[in-house]
Amino acid sequence: MDESEVERNVVDLTVTCQGSLPTEVCTVVSDADCFMPIHTMCNTVAPSNECQLVLRHFFNDSGIFCINVSMTNDVSLAVTSAKYSMTVDDSKPTFL
């Protein structure tokens, strides 16, 4: 797979928050029914003056996926979800 194919199989999600800054962010990519997890990744978040994170995920297969993102710190938890349609090797993936 060359570099342009890899770039077409990647999704960058920009997540913003209000209030206290997160110390950890987790992303769970599941099947189209949001039932079976396919990939889970959690990372600590470096302190910053603004709450904006870019989360990058590489897809190996085409399909509809459920993407759940959670951000947490000592006092709060925020969660958001989206369904995403990905066609591997197609440069026009879409959110559903």
Coordinates of N, CA and C in Angstrom, one line a residue:
M1 N 0.8 -1.2 0.0 CA 0.0 0.0 0.0 C 0.9 1.2 0.0
D2 N 0.7 2.1 -1.0 CA 1.5 3.3 -1.0 C 1.0 4.4 -0.1
E3 N 1.7 5.5 0.0 CA 1.3 6.6 1.0 C 0.0 7.2 0.7
S4 N -0.4 7.4 -0.6 CA -1.7 8.0 -0.9 C -2.8 7.0 -0.5
E5 N -2.6 5.7 -0.7 CA -3.7 4.8 -0.2 C -3.8 4.8 1.3
V6 N -2.8 4.9 2.0 CA -2.9 5.0 3.5 C -3.6 6.3 3.9
E7 N -3.3 7.4 3.2 CA -4.0 8.6 3.5 C -5.5 8.6 3.3
R8 N -5.9 7.8 2.3 CA -7.3 7.7 2.0 C -8.0 6.8 3.0
N9 N -7.3 5.9 3.7 CA -7.9 5.0 4.7 C -7.8 5.5 6.1
V10 N -7.5 6.8 6.3 CA -7.4 7.4 7.6 C -8.5 8.4 7.8
V11 N -8.9 8.5 9.0 CA -9.9 9.5 9.4 C -9.3 10.3 10.6
D12 N -9.3 11.6 10.5 CA -9.0 12.5 11.6 C -10.2 13.1 12.2
L13 N -10.5 12.8 13.4 CA -11.6 13.4 14.2 C -11.1 14.5 15.1
T14 N -11.7 15.6 14.9 CA -11.4 16.8 15.8 C -12.4 16.8 16.9
V15 N -12.0 16.7 18.1 CA -12.9 16.7 19.3 C -12.6 17.9 20.1
T16 N -13.6 18.6 20.5 CA -13.5 19.8 21.4 C -14.3 19.6 22.6
C17 N -14.0 20.2 23.7 CA -14.8 20.1 24.9 C -14.9 21.5 25.6
Q18 N -15.8 21.6 26.5 CA -15.9 22.8 27.3 C -15.8 22.4 28.8
G19 N -15.3 23.3 29.6 CA -15.2 23.0 31.0 C -13.8 22.5 31.3
S20 N -13.7 21.6 32.3 CA -12.3 21.1 32.7 C -11.7 20.3 31.6
L21 N -10.4 20.4 31.5 CA -9.6 19.7 30.5 C -9.5 18.2 30.8
P22 N -9.5 17.3 29.8 CA -9.4 15.9 30.0 C -8.0 15.5 30.3
T23 N -7.8 14.4 31.0 CA -6.5 13.8 31.2 C -6.3 12.5 30.4
E24 N -7.4 12.0 29.9 CA -7.4 10.7 29.1 C -8.5 10.8 28.1
V25 N -8.2 10.3 26.9 CA -9.2 10.1 25.8 C -9.2 8.7 25.3
C26 N -10.4 8.1 25.1 CA -10.5 6.8 24.6 C -11.3 6.8 23.4
T27 N -10.9 6.0 22.4 CA -11.7 5.8 21.2 C -12.0 4.3 21.0
V28 N -13.3 4.0 20.8 CA -13.7 2.7 20.5 C -14.4 2.6 19.1
V29 N -13.9 1.9 18.2 CA -14.5 1.7 16.9 C -15.2 0.3 17.0
S30 N -16.5 0.3 16.7 CA -17.3 -0.9 16.7 C -17.9 -1.1 15.4
D31 N -18.6 -2.3 15.3 CA -19.4 -2.6 14.1 C -20.5 -1.6 13.9
A32 N -21.2 -1.8 12.8 CA -22.3 -0.8 12.4 C -23.4 -0.8 13.4
D33 N -23.6 -1.8 14.2 CA -24.7 -1.9 15.2 C -24.2 -1.3 16.6
C34 N -22.9 -0.9 16.6 CA -22.3 -0.4 17.8 C -22.3 -1.4 18.9
F35 N -22.2 -2.7 18.5 CA -22.3 -3.8 19.5 C -20.9 -4.4 19.7
M36 N -20.2 -4.8 18.7 CA -19.0 -5.5 18.8 C -17.8 -4.6 18.6
P37 N -17.0 -4.4 19.6 CA -15.8 -3.5 19.5 C -14.8 -4.2 18.5
I38 N -14.2 -3.3 17.6 CA -13.2 -3.8 16.7 C -11.8 -3.3 17.1
H39 N -11.8 -2.1 17.6 CA -10.5 -1.5 18.0 C -10.8 -0.5 19.2
T40 N -9.9 -0.6 20.2 CA -10.0 0.3 21.4 C -8.7 0.9 21.6
M41 N -8.6 2.2 21.8 CA -7.4 2.9 22.1 C -7.6 4.0 23.2
C42 N -6.8 4.0 24.2 CA -6.9 5.0 25.3 C -5.5 5.7 25.4
N43 N -5.5 7.0 25.5 CA -4.2 7.7 25.7 C -4.4 8.8 26.7
T44 N -3.3 9.1 27.4 CA -3.3 10.3 28.3 C -3.2 11.5 27.4
V45 N -3.7 12.6 27.9 CA -3.7 13.9 27.2 C -2.8 14.8 27.8
A46 N -1.9 15.4 27.1 CA -1.0 16.4 27.6 C -1.8 17.7 27.9
P47 N -1.5 18.4 29.1 CA -2.2 19.6 29.4 C -2.0 20.7 28.3
S48 N -3.1 21.4 28.0 CA -3.0 22.5 27.0 C -4.0 23.6 27.5
N49 N -3.8 24.7 26.8 CA -4.7 25.9 27.1 C -6.1 25.7 26.5
E50 N -6.2 24.9 25.5 CA -7.5 24.8 24.8 C -7.8 23.3 24.8
C51 N -9.1 23.0 24.7 CA -9.5 21.6 24.6 C -9.9 21.2 23.2
Q52 N -8.9 20.9 22.4 CA -9.1 20.4 21.1 C -8.1 19.3 20.8
L53 N -8.7 18.2 20.4 CA -7.8 17.0 20.2 C -8.1 16.5 18.7
V54 N -7.1 16.0 18.1 CA -7.3 15.4 16.8 C -6.9 13.9 17.0
L55 N -7.9 13.1 16.8 CA -7.8 11.6 16.9 C -7.7 11.0 15.5
R56 N -6.7 10.2 15.3 CA -6.5 9.6 14.0 C -6.7 8.1 14.0
H57 N -7.5 7.6 13.1 CA -7.8 6.2 13.0 C -7.6 5.7 11.6
F58 N -6.9 4.6 11.4 CA -6.7 4.0 10.1 C -7.6 2.8 10.0
F59 N -8.3 2.8 8.9 CA -9.2 1.7 8.6 C -8.6 0.7 7.6
N60 N -8.8 -0.6 7.9 CA -8.3 -1.7 7.0 C -9.4 -2.2 6.1
D61 N -10.6 -2.0 6.5 CA -11.7 -2.6 5.8 C -12.8 -1.6 5.5
S62 N -13.6 -1.8 4.4 CA -14.7 -1.0 4.1 C -15.9 -1.4 5.0
G63 N -16.8 -0.4 5.2 CA -18.0 -0.8 6.0 C -18.5 0.4 6.8
I64 N -19.6 0.2 7.5 CA -20.1 1.2 8.4 C -19.6 0.9 9.8
F65 N -19.1 1.9 10.5 CA -18.5 1.8 11.8 C -19.2 2.8 12.8
C66 N -19.2 2.4 14.0 CA -19.6 3.2 15.1 C -18.4 3.7 15.8
I67 N -18.2 5.0 16.0 CA -17.0 5.5 16.7 C -17.5 6.2 17.9
N68 N -17.0 5.7 19.1 CA -17.3 6.3 20.4 C -16.0 7.0 20.9
V69 N -16.1 8.2 21.4 CA -15.0 8.9 22.0 C -15.4 9.3 23.4
S70 N -14.5 9.0 24.3 CA -14.8 9.5 25.7 C -13.6 10.2 26.2
M71 N -13.8 11.3 26.9 CA -12.8 12.1 27.6 C -13.1 12.2 29.0
T72 N -12.0 12.0 29.8 CA -12.2 12.0 31.3 C -11.1 12.7 32.0
N73 N -11.4 13.1 33.2 CA -10.4 13.6 34.2 C -10.9 13.2 35.6
D74 N -10.3 13.8 36.6 CA -10.6 13.3 38.0 C -12.1 13.7 38.4
V75 N -12.7 14.6 37.7 CA -14.0 15.1 38.1 C -15.1 14.9 37.1
S76 N -14.8 14.5 35.8 CA -15.9 14.5 34.8 C -15.6 13.5 33.7
L77 N -16.6 13.1 33.0 CA -16.6 12.2 31.9 C -17.5 12.8 30.8
A78 N -17.0 12.9 29.5 CA -17.8 13.3 28.4 C -17.7 12.2 27.3
V79 N -18.8 12.0 26.7 CA -18.9 10.9 25.7 C -19.6 11.4 24.4
T80 N -19.1 11.0 23.3 CA -19.8 11.3 22.0 C -19.7 10.2 21.1
S81 N -20.6 10.0 20.1 CA -20.6 8.9 19.2 C -21.0 9.4 17.8
A82 N -20.5 8.7 16.8 CA -20.9 8.9 15.4 C -20.8 7.6 14.6
K83 N -21.7 7.5 13.6 CA -21.5 6.4 12.7 C -20.8 6.9 11.4
Y84 N -19.9 6.1 10.9 CA -19.0 6.5 9.8 C -19.0 5.4 8.8
S85 N -19.2 5.8 7.5 CA -19.1 4.9 6.4 C -17.8 5.1 5.7
M86 N -17.0 4.0 5.7 CA -15.7 4.0 5.1 C -15.6 3.0 3.9
T87 N -15.1 3.5 2.8 CA -14.8 2.7 1.7 C -13.2 2.7 1.5
V88 N -12.6 1.6 1.8 CA -11.1 1.6 1.7 C -10.7 1.9 0.3
D89 N -9.7 2.7 0.1 CA -9.2 3.2 -1.2 C -10.1 4.2 -1.9
D90 N -11.1 4.7 -1.2 CA -12.0 5.7 -1.7 C -11.7 7.0 -1.0
S91 N -11.5 8.1 -1.6 CA -11.1 9.3 -0.9 C -12.3 10.1 -0.4
K92 N -13.5 9.5 -0.5 CA -14.7 10.2 0.0 C -15.5 9.5 1.0
P93 N -14.9 9.2 2.2 CA -15.7 8.6 3.3 C -16.7 9.6 3.8
T94 N -17.8 9.1 4.4 CA -18.8 10.0 4.9 C -19.3 9.7 6.3
F95 N -19.7 10.7 7.0 CA -20.4 10.4 8.3 C -21.8 10.2 8.0
L96 N -22.5 9.3 8.8 CA -23.9 9.0 8.6 C -24.7 9.7 9.7

